[in-house]
Amino acid sequence: MAEMQPETMEVAQRAFKQFTHGLATGAWQPFVDMLTDDFTFWFPMGKFHGLNVGKERASEFFEYVSEAFHGGLSVTLDRVTSNDTTVVFEFRDEGLMWGEPYKNRVAVSFDVRGDKICAYREYFGSDGKSN
Amino acid sequence: MAEMQPETMEVAQRAFKQFTHGLATGAWQPFVDMLTDDFTFWFPMGKFHGLNVGKERASEFFEYVSEAFHGGLSVTLDRVTSNDTTVVFEFRDEGLMWGEPYKNRVAVSFDVRGDKICAYREYFGSDGKSN
């Protein structure tokens, strides 16, 4: 079995901390600083559904997220899995979306390159109303 | 860093093979045989949305899946991550749902206990129309 690269986990954990900081506070710059220039992400629904390419597009998305979840989203991390280059975080989140109660179950899968995140994929495990 | 249990990966890989066999053919018994008696699963939407408890409920679900995807669902595995007890499979699937074209991106997270799966959580990364 291939040995795990400790750096992969370290970088991903640092990025996830900044990701949840962005969700909670709207301060996304520390997370954006950890993205490669050719960063891409997949999102499950809405106006950012599908593949999104580039850091600029990512910044637009995070701005949109912080408008939708104006008071911030709180995250409860349940589980972390990894391989040599990818780390998956399973968590539940909770907050207000456009002022209405919001809850979901989420998996985000971060691909690590060097000390940065080069891609992630987001998956929803519930309906935005329960978690 | 905790050392990976090779058995966890082995059991999960075997279970995933039976899971995709069920999706493709409707033959779910080999997968059901790998579930613990207290097995639970979370599903993101529809009539099985939320937490489902027990093997009987699981069998009902798999029967429903094979009715919805009568001709079977084909799976393309993209990525596998793990820790000591959990293995996450990221894949894309494709087929016909109630006769209409269906495509999705999916993450399933299998919890392993001994040589069985004691729980899984399913997450959707797209809208059922593209992957």
CSV table of C-alpha atoms in Angstrom, one decimal:
chain,number,residue,atom,x,y,z
A,1,MET,CA,0.0,0.0,0.0
A,2,ALA,CA,1.4,3.4,-0.9
A,3,GLU,CA,2.6,5.4,2.0
A,4,MET,CA,0.6,8.5,2.9
A,5,GLN,CA,2.3,11.9,2.4
A,6,PRO,CA,2.0,13.7,5.7
A,7,GLU,CA,2.3,17.0,3.8
A,8,THR,CA,-0.9,16.3,1.9
A,9,MET,CA,-2.8,16.0,5.1
A,10,GLU,CA,-1.1,19.0,6.7
A,11,VAL,CA,-1.8,21.3,3.7
A,12,ALA,CA,-5.4,20.1,3.4
A,13,GLN,CA,-6.1,20.5,7.1
A,14,ARG,CA,-4.7,24.1,7.0
A,15,ALA,CA,-6.9,24.8,3.9
A,16,PHE,CA,-10.0,23.3,5.5
A,17,LYS,CA,-9.4,25.5,8.5
A,18,GLN,CA,-9.4,28.6,6.2
A,19,PHE,CA,-12.4,27.3,4.3
A,20,THR,CA,-14.5,27.0,7.5
A,21,HIS,CA,-13.1,30.4,8.6
A,22,GLY,CA,-14.5,31.8,5.3
A,23,LEU,CA,-17.8,30.1,5.8
A,24,ALA,CA,-18.1,31.4,9.4
A,25,THR,CA,-16.9,35.0,8.9
A,26,GLY,CA,-16.9,35.9,5.1
A,27,ALA,CA,-13.1,36.4,5.3
A,28,TRP,CA,-12.1,34.3,2.3
A,29,GLN,CA,-8.7,35.8,1.4
A,30,PRO,CA,-6.7,33.3,3.6
A,31,PHE,CA,-8.3,30.4,1.8
A,32,VAL,CA,-8.0,32.0,-1.7
A,33,ASP,CA,-4.3,32.5,-0.9
A,34,MET,CA,-3.9,28.7,-0.6
A,35,LEU,CA,-5.4,28.0,-4.1
A,36,THR,CA,-3.2,27.4,-7.2
A,37,ASP,CA,-3.6,29.8,-10.2
A,38,ASP,CA,-5.2,27.0,-12.2
A,39,PHE,CA,-7.6,26.1,-9.4
A,40,THR,CA,-11.0,24.5,-10.3
A,41,PHE,CA,-14.0,23.5,-8.3
A,42,TRP,CA,-17.2,21.5,-8.9
A,43,PHE,CA,-20.4,22.6,-7.1
A,44,PRO,CA,-23.6,20.6,-7.0
A,45,MET,CA,-26.3,23.2,-7.8
A,46,GLY,CA,-27.5,26.7,-8.4
A,47,LYS,CA,-25.7,29.4,-10.4
A,48,PHE,CA,-22.2,27.8,-9.8
A,49,HIS,CA,-23.4,24.3,-10.7
A,50,GLY,CA,-20.8,22.2,-12.4
A,51,LEU,CA,-17.1,22.9,-13.1
A,52,ASN,CA,-15.8,26.4,-12.2
A,53,VAL,CA,-12.4,27.4,-13.4
A,54,GLY,CA,-9.9,29.9,-12.0
A,55,LYS,CA,-9.3,31.8,-8.8
A,56,GLU,CA,-11.3,34.8,-10.0
A,57,ARG,CA,-14.4,32.6,-10.4
A,58,ALA,CA,-13.7,31.1,-7.0
A,59,SER,CA,-13.6,34.6,-5.4
A,60,GLU,CA,-17.0,35.4,-7.1
A,61,PHE,CA,-18.4,32.2,-5.6
A,62,PHE,CA,-17.1,32.8,-2.1
A,63,GLU,CA,-18.6,36.4,-2.3
A,64,TYR,CA,-21.9,34.9,-3.3
A,65,VAL,CA,-21.8,32.3,-0.5
A,66,SER,CA,-21.1,35.1,2.1
A,67,GLU,CA,-24.1,37.1,0.7
A,68,ALA,CA,-26.4,34.0,0.9
A,69,PHE,CA,-25.1,33.1,4.4
A,70,HIS,CA,-24.7,36.6,5.7
A,71,GLY,CA,-24.4,35.6,9.4
A,72,GLY,CA,-22.0,32.8,8.6
A,73,LEU,CA,-22.2,29.0,8.5
A,74,SER,CA,-21.0,26.9,11.4
A,75,VAL,CA,-19.3,23.6,10.6
A,76,THR,CA,-19.2,20.3,12.6
A,77,LEU,CA,-16.5,18.0,11.2
A,78,ASP,CA,-17.4,14.4,11.3
A,79,ARG,CA,-14.7,12.5,9.4
A,80,VAL,CA,-11.5,12.9,7.3
A,81,THR,CA,-10.1,10.4,4.8
A,82,SER,CA,-7.1,10.7,2.5
A,83,ASN,CA,-4.8,9.3,-0.1
A,84,ASP,CA,-1.4,10.6,-1.4
A,85,THR,CA,-2.9,13.7,-3.1
A,86,THR,CA,-6.6,14.1,-2.0
A,87,VAL,CA,-8.2,14.7,1.4
A,88,VAL,CA,-12.0,14.4,1.9
A,89,PHE,CA,-13.8,16.2,4.8
A,90,GLU,CA,-17.3,15.0,5.8
A,91,PHE,CA,-19.1,17.7,7.8
A,92,ARG,CA,-22.5,19.1,8.8
A,93,ASP,CA,-23.2,22.8,8.5
A,94,GLU,CA,-25.8,25.1,9.8
A,95,GLY,CA,-26.8,28.8,9.6
A,96,LEU,CA,-29.3,31.1,7.8
A,97,MET,CA,-29.5,31.2,4.0
A,98,TRP,CA,-31.1,34.5,2.8
A,99,GLY,CA,-32.5,34.7,6.4
A,100,GLU,CA,-34.1,31.2,6.4
A,101,PRO,CA,-32.8,28.3,8.6
A,102,TYR,CA,-30.3,26.2,6.7
A,103,LYS,CA,-28.7,22.8,7.5
A,104,ASN,CA,-26.8,20.4,5.3
A,105,ARG,CA,-24.5,17.4,5.3
A,106,VAL,CA,-21.5,18.0,3.0
A,107,ALA,CA,-18.4,16.2,1.7
A,108,VAL,CA,-15.6,18.3,0.2
A,109,SER,CA,-12.7,16.7,-1.6
A,110,PHE,CA,-9.5,18.8,-1.7
A,111,ASP,CA,-6.7,17.9,-4.2
A,112,VAL,CA,-3.3,19.0,-2.9
A,113,ARG,CA,-0.4,20.1,-5.1
A,114,GLY,CA,2.7,21.3,-3.2
A,115,ASP,CA,1.5,23.6,-0.4
A,116,LYS,CA,-1.7,24.6,-2.2
A,117,ILE,CA,-5.1,23.3,-3.2
A,118,CYS,CA,-5.4,22.8,-7.0
A,119,ALA,CA,-9.0,21.6,-7.1
A,120,TYR,CA,-11.9,20.6,-4.9
A,121,ARG,CA,-15.3,18.9,-5.4
A,122,GLU,CA,-18.3,19.6,-3.2
A,123,TYR,CA,-21.1,17.1,-2.6
A,124,PHE,CA,-24.4,17.5,-0.7
A,125,GLY,CA,-25.7,14.7,1.6
A,126,SER,CA,-29.0,16.4,2.5
A,127,ASP,CA,-31.6,18.9,1.4
A,128,GLY,CA,-30.5,22.2,3.0
A,129,LYS,CA,-33.2,21.7,5.7
A,130,SER,CA,-31.8,18.9,7.9
A,131,ASN,CA,-28.5,17.4,8.7
B,1,MET,CA,0.1,9.5,11.7
B,2,ALA,CA,-2.0,6.4,12.5
B,3,GLU,CA,-1.1,3.5,10.2
B,4,MET,CA,-3.8,2.4,7.7
B,5,GLN,CA,-5.5,-0.9,8.3
B,6,PRO,CA,-5.1,-2.7,5.0
B,7,GLU,CA,-8.2,-4.8,5.9
B,8,THR,CA,-10.4,-1.7,6.0
B,9,MET,CA,-9.5,-0.9,2.4
B,10,GLU,CA,-9.8,-4.5,1.3
B,11,VAL,CA,-13.3,-4.9,2.8
B,12,ALA,CA,-14.5,-1.5,1.5
B,13,GLN,CA,-13.1,-2.3,-2.1
B,14,ARG,CA,-14.9,-5.6,-2.1
B,15,ALA,CA,-18.1,-4.0,-0.9
B,16,PHE,CA,-17.9,-1.2,-3.5
B,17,LYS,CA,-17.5,-3.8,-6.2
B,18,GLN,CA,-20.8,-5.5,-5.0
B,19,PHE,CA,-22.4,-2.0,-4.7
B,20,THR,CA,-21.6,-1.2,-8.3
B,21,HIS,CA,-22.6,-4.7,-9.3
B,22,GLY,CA,-26.0,-4.0,-7.7
B,23,LEU,CA,-26.3,-0.6,-9.5
B,24,ALA,CA,-25.5,-2.2,-12.8
B,25,THR,CA,-27.6,-5.4,-12.6
B,26,GLY,CA,-30.1,-5.1,-9.8
B,27,ALA,CA,-28.5,-8.1,-8.1
B,28,TRP,CA,-28.1,-6.6,-4.6
B,29,GLN,CA,-27.8,-9.7,-2.4
B,30,PRO,CA,-24.0,-10.0,-2.5
B,31,PHE,CA,-23.8,-6.4,-1.2
B,32,VAL,CA,-26.6,-6.9,1.4
B,33,ASP,CA,-24.6,-10.0,2.6
B,34,MET,CA,-21.7,-7.6,3.4
B,35,LEU,CA,-23.8,-5.3,5.7
B,36,THR,CA,-23.9,-5.7,9.5
B,37,ASP,CA,-27.3,-6.3,11.2
B,38,ASP,CA,-27.3,-2.8,12.6
B,39,PHE,CA,-26.4,-1.2,9.3
B,40,THR,CA,-27.5,2.4,8.6
B,41,PHE,CA,-27.3,4.7,5.6
B,42,TRP,CA,-27.9,8.3,4.9
B,43,PHE,CA,-29.4,9.3,1.5
B,44,PRO,CA,-29.6,12.9,0.2
B,45,MET,CA,-33.1,13.2,-1.2
B,46,GLY,CA,-36.5,11.6,-2.1
B,47,LYS,CA,-38.4,9.0,-0.2
B,48,PHE,CA,-35.3,7.6,1.5
B,49,HIS,CA,-33.9,11.1,2.4
B,50,GLY,CA,-32.1,11.2,5.7
B,51,LEU,CA,-31.1,8.4,8.0
B,52,ASN,CA,-32.3,4.8,7.2
B,53,VAL,CA,-31.8,2.1,9.8
B,54,GLY,CA,-31.5,-1.7,9.3
B,55,LYS,CA,-30.8,-4.2,6.5
B,56,GLU,CA,-34.5,-4.6,5.7
B,57,ARG,CA,-34.8,-0.9,5.0
B,58,ALA,CA,-31.6,-1.1,2.9
B,59,SER,CA,-33.1,-3.9,0.8
B,60,GLU,CA,-36.3,-1.8,0.3
B,61,PHE,CA,-34.1,1.0,-0.9
B,62,PHE,CA,-32.0,-1.2,-3.3
B,63,GLU,CA,-35.2,-2.6,-4.8
B,64,TYR,CA,-36.5,1.0,-5.3
B,65,VAL,CA,-33.1,2.0,-6.9
B,66,SER,CA,-33.4,-1.0,-9.3
B,67,GLU,CA,-36.9,0.0,-10.3
B,68,ALA,CA,-35.9,3.6,-10.9
B,69,PHE,CA,-32.8,2.6,-12.9
B,70,HIS,CA,-34.3,-0.4,-14.6
B,71,GLY,CA,-31.6,-0.8,-17.2
B,72,GLY,CA,-28.8,-0.4,-14.5
B,73,LEU,CA,-26.4,2.4,-13.7
B,74,SER,CA,-22.8,2.4,-14.9
B,75,VAL,CA,-20.1,3.7,-12.6
B,76,THR,CA,-16.8,5.4,-13.4
B,77,LEU,CA,-14.6,5.5,-10.2
B,78,ASP,CA,-12.5,8.7,-10.0
B,79,ARG,CA,-10.9,8.6,-6.5
B,80,VAL,CA,-10.6,6.6,-3.3
B,81,THR,CA,-9.6,8.0,0.1
B,82,SER,CA,-9.5,6.3,3.5
B,83,ASN,CA,-8.7,6.3,7.2
B,84,ASP,CA,-8.5,3.5,9.7
B,85,THR,CA,-12.3,2.7,9.5
B,86,THR,CA,-13.8,4.6,6.6
B,87,VAL,CA,-13.3,4.6,2.8
B,88,VAL,CA,-14.7,7.2,0.5
B,89,PHE,CA,-15.3,6.5,-3.2
B,90,GLU,CA,-15.8,9.4,-5.6
B,91,PHE,CA,-17.4,8.4,-8.8
B,92,ARG,CA,-19.7,9.4,-11.7
B,93,ASP,CA,-22.7,7.4,-12.7
B,94,GLU,CA,-24.9,7.2,-15.8
B,95,GLY,CA,-28.1,5.5,-17.0
B,96,LEU,CA,-31.8,5.9,-17.4
B,97,MET,CA,-34.0,7.0,-14.4
B,98,TRP,CA,-37.6,6.1,-15.0
B,99,GLY,CA,-36.6,6.0,-18.7
B,100,GLU,CA,-35.0,9.4,-18.8
B,101,PRO,CA,-31.3,10.1,-19.2
B,102,TYR,CA,-29.6,10.4,-15.8
B,103,LYS,CA,-26.0,11.4,-14.9
B,104,ASN,CA,-24.6,12.3,-11.5
B,105,ARG,CA,-21.4,12.8,-9.5
B,106,VAL,CA,-21.4,10.9,-6.2
B,107,ALA,CA,-19.4,10.3,-3.1
B,108,VAL,CA,-20.2,7.3,-0.9
B,109,SER,CA,-18.5,6.9,2.5
B,110,PHE,CA,-18.4,3.3,3.8
B,111,ASP,CA,-17.7,2.6,7.5
B,112,VAL,CA,-16.0,-0.8,7.9
B,113,ARG,CA,-16.4,-3.0,11.0
B,114,GLY,CA,-14.6,-6.4,10.8
B,115,ASP,CA,-15.3,-7.8,7.3
B,116,LYS,CA,-18.6,-5.9,6.9
B,117,ILE,CA,-19.9,-2.4,6.2
B,118,CYS,CA,-21.8,-1.0,9.2
B,119,ALA,CA,-22.8,2.3,7.7
B,120,TYR,CA,-22.6,4.5,4.7
B,121,ARG,CA,-23.4,8.0,3.7
B,122,GLU,CA,-24.2,9.1,0.1
B,123,TYR,CA,-23.5,12.6,-1.3
B,124,PHE,CA,-24.5,14.1,-4.6
B,125,GLY,CA,-22.1,16.4,-6.5
B,126,SER,CA,-24.4,17.3,-9.4
B,127,ASP,CA,-28.1,17.5,-10.4
B,128,GLY,CA,-28.9,14.1,-12.0
B,129,LYS,CA,-28.5,15.6,-15.5
B,130,SER,CA,-24.8,16.1,-15.9
B,131,ASN,CA,-21.6,14.8,-14.4
